[in-house]
Coordinates of C-alpha atoms and ligand atoms in Angstrom, one line a residue:
M21 CA 9.2 -26.3 -3.6
L22 CA 11.4 -27.2 -6.3
A23 CA 8.8 -26.5 -8.9
P24 CA 9.2 -24.9 -12.3
G25 CA 6.1 -26.4 -13.4
G26 CA 4.1 -23.9 -11.4
E27 CA 6.4 -20.9 -12.2
V28 CA 8.0 -21.0 -15.5
E29 CA 5.8 -20.1 -18.6
T30 CA 8.1 -18.8 -21.1
R31 CA 11.8 -19.4 -21.8
D32 CA 14.1 -16.7 -20.4
A33 CA 17.1 -16.4 -18.1
W34 CA 15.0 -17.6 -15.1
S35 CA 13.6 -20.6 -16.8
D36 CA 17.0 -21.8 -18.0
L37 CA 18.6 -21.6 -14.6
A38 CA 15.3 -23.3 -12.9
L39 CA 15.4 -26.1 -15.1
E40 CA 19.4 -26.7 -15.1
S41 CA 19.2 -26.4 -11.3
L42 CA 16.4 -29.2 -10.9
R43 CA 18.2 -31.4 -12.8
L44 CA 21.3 -30.8 -10.5
Y45 CA 19.4 -31.6 -7.5
P46 CA 19.4 -35.2 -7.1
D47 CA 23.4 -35.2 -7.4
F48 CA 23.6 -32.0 -5.1
V49 CA 21.5 -33.7 -2.4
A50 CA 23.4 -37.0 -2.5
E51 CA 26.9 -35.0 -2.4
L52 CA 25.8 -33.0 0.5
E53 CA 24.4 -36.2 2.5
S54 CA 27.7 -38.1 1.6
A55 CA 29.9 -35.0 2.8
S56 CA 27.7 -34.3 5.9
G57 CA 26.3 -37.6 7.0
I58 CA 23.0 -35.6 7.2
L59 CA 19.8 -36.9 5.8
I60 CA 18.0 -34.4 3.7
D61 CA 14.0 -34.6 3.3
Y62 CA 14.3 -34.3 -0.5
R63 CA 11.4 -35.9 -2.6
R64 CA 10.3 -35.9 -6.4
S65 CA 6.7 -35.7 -5.0
G66 CA 5.3 -34.3 -8.3
A67 CA 2.9 -31.4 -8.2
V68 CA -1.0 -31.2 -8.8
D69 CA -2.3 -28.0 -10.3
V70 CA -6.2 -28.2 -10.2
A71 CA -8.5 -25.8 -11.8
F72 CA -12.1 -25.0 -10.1
D73 CA -13.9 -23.5 -13.6
E74 CA -13.6 -23.8 -17.1
G75 CA -11.4 -20.4 -17.4
E76 CA -8.8 -21.7 -15.0
W77 CA -8.7 -25.0 -16.9
Q78 CA -8.2 -23.3 -20.1
S79 CA -5.3 -21.2 -18.7
L80 CA -3.7 -24.3 -17.0
R81 CA -3.8 -26.0 -20.4
R82 CA -2.3 -23.2 -22.3
R83 CA 0.6 -23.0 -20.0
A84 CA 1.2 -26.8 -20.2
E85 CA 1.4 -26.2 -23.9
A86 CA 3.8 -23.6 -23.5
Q87 CA 5.8 -25.4 -21.1
R88 CA 6.3 -28.7 -23.2
P89 CA 8.8 -27.5 -25.5
L90 CA 10.6 -25.9 -22.5
G91 CA 11.0 -29.4 -21.3
I92 CA 8.5 -29.3 -18.4
P93 CA 6.2 -32.3 -18.8
S94 CA 2.7 -32.6 -17.4
I95 CA -0.3 -34.9 -17.9
C96 CA -3.9 -34.2 -17.5
L97 CA -5.7 -35.6 -14.4
S98 CA -9.5 -36.4 -14.0
A99 CA -11.2 -35.8 -10.5
A100 CA -10.7 -39.6 -10.0
D101 CA -7.0 -39.5 -10.8
V102 CA -6.4 -36.5 -8.3
L103 CA -8.4 -38.4 -5.5
T104 CA -6.3 -41.5 -6.1
R105 CA -2.9 -39.5 -5.8
I106 CA -4.3 -37.3 -2.9
P107 CA -7.0 -39.2 -1.0
L108 CA -7.7 -36.0 1.2
F109 CA -8.7 -34.1 -1.9
N110 CA -12.5 -34.4 -2.5
R111 CA -13.6 -31.5 -4.3
E112 CA -15.3 -31.0 -7.7
I113 CA -12.9 -29.8 -10.2
A114 CA -12.9 -28.6 -14.0
G115 CA -9.6 -30.2 -14.6
A116 CA -6.0 -30.9 -13.3
L117 CA -2.3 -31.3 -14.4
F118 CA 0.2 -33.5 -12.8
Y119 CA 3.7 -32.1 -12.9
P120 CA 6.0 -35.4 -12.4
E121 CA 9.4 -33.5 -12.1
D122 CA 8.4 -30.8 -9.4
A123 CA 10.0 -31.8 -6.1
I124 CA 10.3 -31.0 -2.3
V125 CA 13.2 -30.3 -0.3
D126 CA 13.6 -29.2 3.3
P127 CA 15.7 -26.1 3.1
R128 CA 16.6 -26.3 6.8
D129 CA 18.3 -29.7 6.1
I130 CA 20.2 -28.4 3.0
M131 CA 21.5 -25.6 5.3
R132 CA 22.5 -28.1 8.2
A133 CA 24.2 -30.4 5.6
L134 CA 26.0 -27.6 3.8
R135 CA 27.1 -26.1 7.3
T136 CA 28.7 -29.4 8.4
A137 CA 30.2 -30.2 4.8
C138 CA 31.7 -26.8 4.8
C139 CA 33.2 -27.2 8.6
V140 CA 34.6 -30.9 7.5
R141 CA 36.3 -29.1 4.9
G142 CA 37.9 -26.3 6.9
V143 CA 35.6 -23.6 6.3
E144 CA 35.5 -21.2 9.2
I145 CA 32.0 -19.5 9.6
R146 CA 31.8 -16.3 11.2
E147 CA 28.2 -15.7 12.2
G148 CA 27.4 -12.3 13.5
F149 CA 29.9 -10.5 11.1
R150 CA 27.8 -7.7 9.6
T151 CA 29.3 -6.6 6.5
R152 CA 29.1 -2.8 5.6
R153 CA 31.4 -2.5 2.5
I154 CA 33.4 -4.7 0.1
D155 CA 36.5 -3.0 -1.7
G156 CA 38.3 -4.6 -4.5
H157 CA 41.8 -3.7 -5.6
G158 CA 43.1 -5.9 -8.4
D159 CA 43.6 -9.3 -7.1
S160 CA 42.6 -8.7 -3.3
V161 CA 39.5 -7.9 -1.4
E162 CA 38.7 -6.1 1.6
V163 CA 35.4 -6.9 3.6
E164 CA 34.8 -4.3 6.2
G165 CA 32.7 -5.2 9.0
E166 CA 31.4 -3.2 12.0
C167 CA 34.6 -3.8 14.1
L168 CA 36.8 -5.9 11.9
T169 CA 38.0 -6.0 8.2
L170 CA 38.9 -9.0 6.6
H171 CA 41.4 -9.3 3.7
A172 CA 40.8 -12.0 1.0
S173 CA 41.5 -13.0 -2.4
V174 CA 38.0 -13.3 -3.4
A175 CA 34.5 -12.1 -2.1
V176 CA 31.2 -13.1 -3.0
L177 CA 28.2 -10.8 -2.2
A178 CA 25.5 -13.1 -1.4
A179 CA 23.3 -11.3 1.2
G180 CA 20.0 -12.1 -0.4
A181 CA 17.3 -8.9 0.2
W182 CA 20.1 -7.0 2.1
S183 CA 22.5 -7.1 -0.7
S184 CA 22.0 -3.5 -1.7
Q185 CA 22.6 -2.3 1.9
I186 CA 26.4 -3.4 1.4
Q187 CA 28.5 -0.8 -0.4
V188 CA 30.9 -2.3 -3.2
S189 CA 33.7 -0.2 -4.7
V190 CA 36.1 -1.4 -7.3
N191 CA 39.7 0.4 -7.0
G192 CA 38.1 3.1 -5.0
A193 CA 35.2 3.8 -7.3
H194 CA 31.5 3.2 -6.2
E195 CA 30.2 0.2 -8.1
S196 CA 26.4 0.6 -9.3
R197 CA 24.4 -2.6 -9.6
P198 CA 21.0 -3.4 -9.6
Q199 CA 19.0 -3.0 -6.3
S200 CA 17.8 -6.0 -4.1
F201 CA 14.6 -5.4 -2.0
P202 CA 12.5 -7.5 0.3
V203 CA 9.3 -9.1 -0.6
R204 CA 7.9 -10.7 2.5
G205 CA 6.0 -13.9 2.5
H206 CA 4.0 -15.8 5.0
L207 CA 3.7 -19.4 5.5
V208 CA 1.5 -21.6 7.8
G209 CA 2.2 -25.0 9.1
Y210 CA 0.0 -27.9 10.3
Q211 CA 1.0 -31.3 11.6
L212 CA -0.9 -34.0 9.8
E213 CA -0.3 -37.7 9.4
A214 CA 2.9 -38.5 7.5
G215 CA 2.2 -39.5 3.9
S216 CA -1.2 -38.0 3.9
L217 CA -0.8 -35.4 1.0
G218 CA 1.8 -36.8 -1.6
P219 CA 2.5 -34.5 -4.3
I220 CA 2.3 -30.7 -3.9
L221 CA -1.1 -29.3 -4.4
R222 CA -1.7 -25.9 -6.0
S223 CA -4.2 -23.6 -7.3
G224 CA -3.4 -20.1 -8.6
R225 CA -1.4 -18.5 -5.7
T226 CA -2.0 -21.0 -3.1
Y227 CA -0.3 -24.3 -2.5
V228 CA 0.0 -27.2 0.1
L229 CA 2.9 -29.4 0.6
Q230 CA 4.0 -31.9 3.0
R231 CA 7.3 -33.0 4.4
S232 CA 8.2 -36.4 5.0
G233 CA 7.2 -36.4 8.8
G234 CA 4.0 -35.1 8.2
F235 CA 4.6 -31.4 8.6
T236 CA 2.6 -29.5 5.9
I237 CA 3.0 -26.0 4.7
A238 CA 0.5 -23.6 3.1
G239 CA 1.2 -20.6 1.2
T240 CA 1.8 -17.9 0.7
S241 CA 1.6 -14.1 0.6
S242 CA 3.7 -11.2 -1.2
E243 CA 3.9 -8.1 0.7
N244 CA 6.1 -5.0 0.0
V245 CA 6.5 -4.0 3.5
G246 CA 10.2 -3.5 4.0
F247 CA 12.2 -5.6 6.5
D248 CA 9.3 -5.9 8.7
R249 CA 9.4 -9.3 10.6
N250 CA 6.1 -9.0 12.5
L251 CA 3.5 -11.6 11.6
D252 CA 0.4 -10.2 10.3
E253 CA -2.7 -12.0 11.4
R254 CA -4.9 -10.8 8.4
V255 CA -2.3 -12.4 6.1
I256 CA -2.2 -15.6 8.2
R257 CA -6.2 -15.8 8.2
D258 CA -6.1 -15.0 4.3
I259 CA -3.4 -18.1 3.8
T260 CA -5.4 -20.4 6.0
A261 CA -8.7 -19.5 4.3
R262 CA -7.3 -20.1 0.9
A263 CA -5.8 -23.4 2.0
G264 CA -8.9 -24.7 3.7
D265 CA -10.7 -23.8 0.5
L266 CA -8.2 -25.8 -1.9
L267 CA -7.9 -28.6 0.7
P268 CA -11.1 -28.7 2.8
Y269 CA -9.6 -31.1 5.3
L270 CA -7.3 -28.3 6.4
S271 CA -10.2 -26.1 7.6
Q272 CA -11.0 -28.8 10.2
R273 CA -7.5 -28.5 11.4
S274 CA -5.7 -25.8 13.5
Y275 CA -2.3 -24.7 12.2
T276 CA 0.5 -25.1 14.6
T277 CA 2.9 -22.4 13.4
A278 CA 3.2 -19.4 11.1
W279 CA 6.2 -17.4 10.0
N280 CA 7.6 -15.1 7.4
G281 CA 10.6 -14.5 5.3
F282 CA 12.0 -12.0 2.9
R283 CA 12.4 -13.1 -0.7
P284 CA 15.3 -11.2 -2.2
G285 CA 13.5 -9.1 -5.1
I286 CA 15.9 -7.5 -7.5
D287 CA 15.6 -4.7 -10.0
A288 CA 16.8 -6.6 -12.9
P289 CA 15.3 -9.5 -15.3
A290 CA 17.2 -12.4 -13.5
P291 CA 19.6 -12.9 -10.5
E292 CA 23.0 -11.0 -10.4
M293 CA 25.3 -14.0 -10.9
R294 CA 28.6 -12.7 -12.2
R295 CA 31.9 -11.0 -11.5
L296 CA 32.6 -7.5 -11.4
D297 CA 34.9 -6.4 -14.1
G298 CA 38.5 -6.5 -13.3
N299 CA 38.6 -7.6 -9.9
N300 CA 37.7 -10.4 -7.5
I301 CA 34.0 -9.6 -6.2
W302 CA 31.5 -11.9 -7.3
L303 CA 27.9 -11.1 -6.9
A304 CA 25.3 -13.7 -6.3
Y305 CA 21.7 -12.4 -5.1
G306 CA 18.5 -11.5 -6.3
H307 CA 16.9 -15.0 -6.3
Y308 CA 13.4 -14.0 -5.5
R309 CA 11.0 -16.8 -5.3
N310 CA 13.4 -19.6 -6.3
G311 CA 16.5 -19.3 -4.1
I312 CA 16.2 -22.8 -2.8
L313 CA 15.8 -24.2 -6.4
L314 CA 18.7 -22.2 -7.8
A315 CA 21.3 -23.1 -4.9
P316 CA 23.0 -25.6 -7.0
V317 CA 23.2 -23.9 -10.2
T318 CA 24.3 -20.6 -8.6
A319 CA 27.1 -22.6 -6.4
N320 CA 28.3 -24.3 -9.7
L321 CA 28.2 -21.2 -11.8
I322 CA 30.0 -19.0 -9.0
S323 CA 32.6 -21.5 -7.9
R324 CA 33.7 -22.3 -11.4
Q325 CA 34.2 -18.9 -12.2
I326 CA 36.3 -18.4 -9.2
L327 CA 38.1 -21.5 -9.7
S328 CA 38.9 -20.8 -13.3
S329 CA 39.8 -17.1 -12.6
S330 CA 43.3 -16.3 -13.7
Q331 CA 43.5 -13.9 -10.6
H332 CA 42.5 -16.3 -8.0
V333 CA 45.4 -16.1 -5.7
G334 CA 45.2 -19.0 -3.0
P335 CA 43.5 -20.9 -0.3
H336 CA 45.2 -19.3 2.6
Q337 CA 42.9 -16.2 3.0
N338 CA 39.6 -15.5 4.5
Ligands
FAD4 C1 7.4 -17.3 2.1 C2 8.5 -17.8 1.2 C3 8.5 -19.1 0.2 C4 9.4 -19.4 -0.5 N1 9.5 -20.4 -1.1 C5 10.3 -20.9 -2.0 C6 10.3 -22.2 -2.6 O1 9.1 -22.9 -2.7 N2 11.3 -22.4 -3.7 C7 12.4 -21.9 -3.7 O2 13.2 -22.0 -4.4 N3 12.6 -20.5 -3.0 C8 11.6 -20.0 -2.2 N4 11.5 -19.0 -1.5 C9 12.7 -18.1 -1.7 C10 14.1 -18.4 -1.1 O3 13.6 -18.4 0.5 C11 14.9 -17.4 -1.3 O4 15.1 -17.3 -2.7 C12 16.4 -17.7 -0.7 O5 16.3 -18.0 0.5 C13 17.6 -16.6 -1.1 O6 18.7 -17.0 -0.6 P1 19.8 -16.1 -0.3 O7 20.9 -16.9 0.3 O8 20.1 -15.4 -1.4 O9 19.2 -15.1 0.7 P2 19.1 -15.1 2.2 O10 18.4 -16.7 2.4 O11 18.1 -14.2 2.6 O12 20.2 -15.2 3.0 C14 20.9 -14.0 3.1 C15 21.8 -14.0 4.3 O13 22.8 -12.9 4.2 C16 22.8 -12.3 5.7 N5 23.3 -10.9 5.5 C17 22.4 -10.0 5.3 N6 23.0 -8.7 5.5 C18 24.2 -8.9 5.7 C19 25.3 -8.1 6.2 N7 25.5 -7.0 6.0 N8 26.6 -8.8 6.5 C20 26.6 -10.2 6.5 N9 25.6 -11.1 6.2 C21 24.4 -10.4 5.7 C22 21.5 -12.7 6.2 O14 21.6 -12.9 7.5 C23 21.3 -13.9 5.7 O15 21.8 -15.0 6.3 C24 10.7 -18.5 -0.7 C25 10.7 -17.5 0.2 C26 9.7 -17.0 1.1 C27 9.8 -16.0 1.7

């Protein structure tokens, strides 16, 4: 989801980044498609937030009021309006909001297109290179892996939830920085008829969205279990129950797949996106629940800083 409507309530560093990145998305997708020749499933689908009782409805309306001055528009929908937008949704509601600017993108398409676009431009991608340590010395950087050390003019530490496992030093001194940590989340997928959902459907911490081909995703959970990749059947049952409650049609269907991932949590009020003082190491991690949304703004910010850096040397290194 590219959905500040469901996330942002007050103006802060997160909201500014999220809204800027949402604005950048159409051009980001167009540029990536053109550079890679790969079509990206990106749609400004909008999102419908439903309230099932008066208390939920009042809190949705308060949120919408707070969002308006931030530039997040929404409109009130009746039950009949919701049914028009989402014919599968046939529940009684206390009220609903439509967020026209929220969008959907398939992050796997983004990654495929990014990879191709990078390769076309001569970027060498080394998979399986596990970085242990990054050392900055003046205008050069050493990136130490398990059996190889790379020498570069610039390094960007962007290892998501794992970023704190990589040691960073500047001129031999250990650099302290905010800790990253994993916040596991499960998702559940259903194969439905293409076009049967339309906008994202949300209520509280449950949402359902559909990709163009009909693959429909219900989420999610938030678990502090470290880097444990095992699927948790209880969590999956909880998500399918909540999704079936939100959209009863789903309770008649079996999910086809379930998976989990690690949101990069951070011990700081916003993601780390900055240059370390006096050397050529940049940090770009801690995007928590919004790393897909924040991709273009992160790329812009970091690449502009690197390109305008007076210490940047040349294009020849790794
Ligand atoms: C269930 C769930 C739902 C989500 N929904 C949304 C959503 O709707 N919208 C949204 O915007 N975001 C969403 N997110 C969050 C989003 O997925 C993350 O914020 C985003 O993936 C972070 O990107 P990243 O590149 O910083 O980290 P990652 O995607 O985690 O990538 C980090 C990379 O670093 C590599 N790495 C780790 N250690 C090392 C090392 N030592 N050396 C070299 N490489 C290393 C890893 O292999 C990995 O490839 C969701 C996340 C989850 C789990």
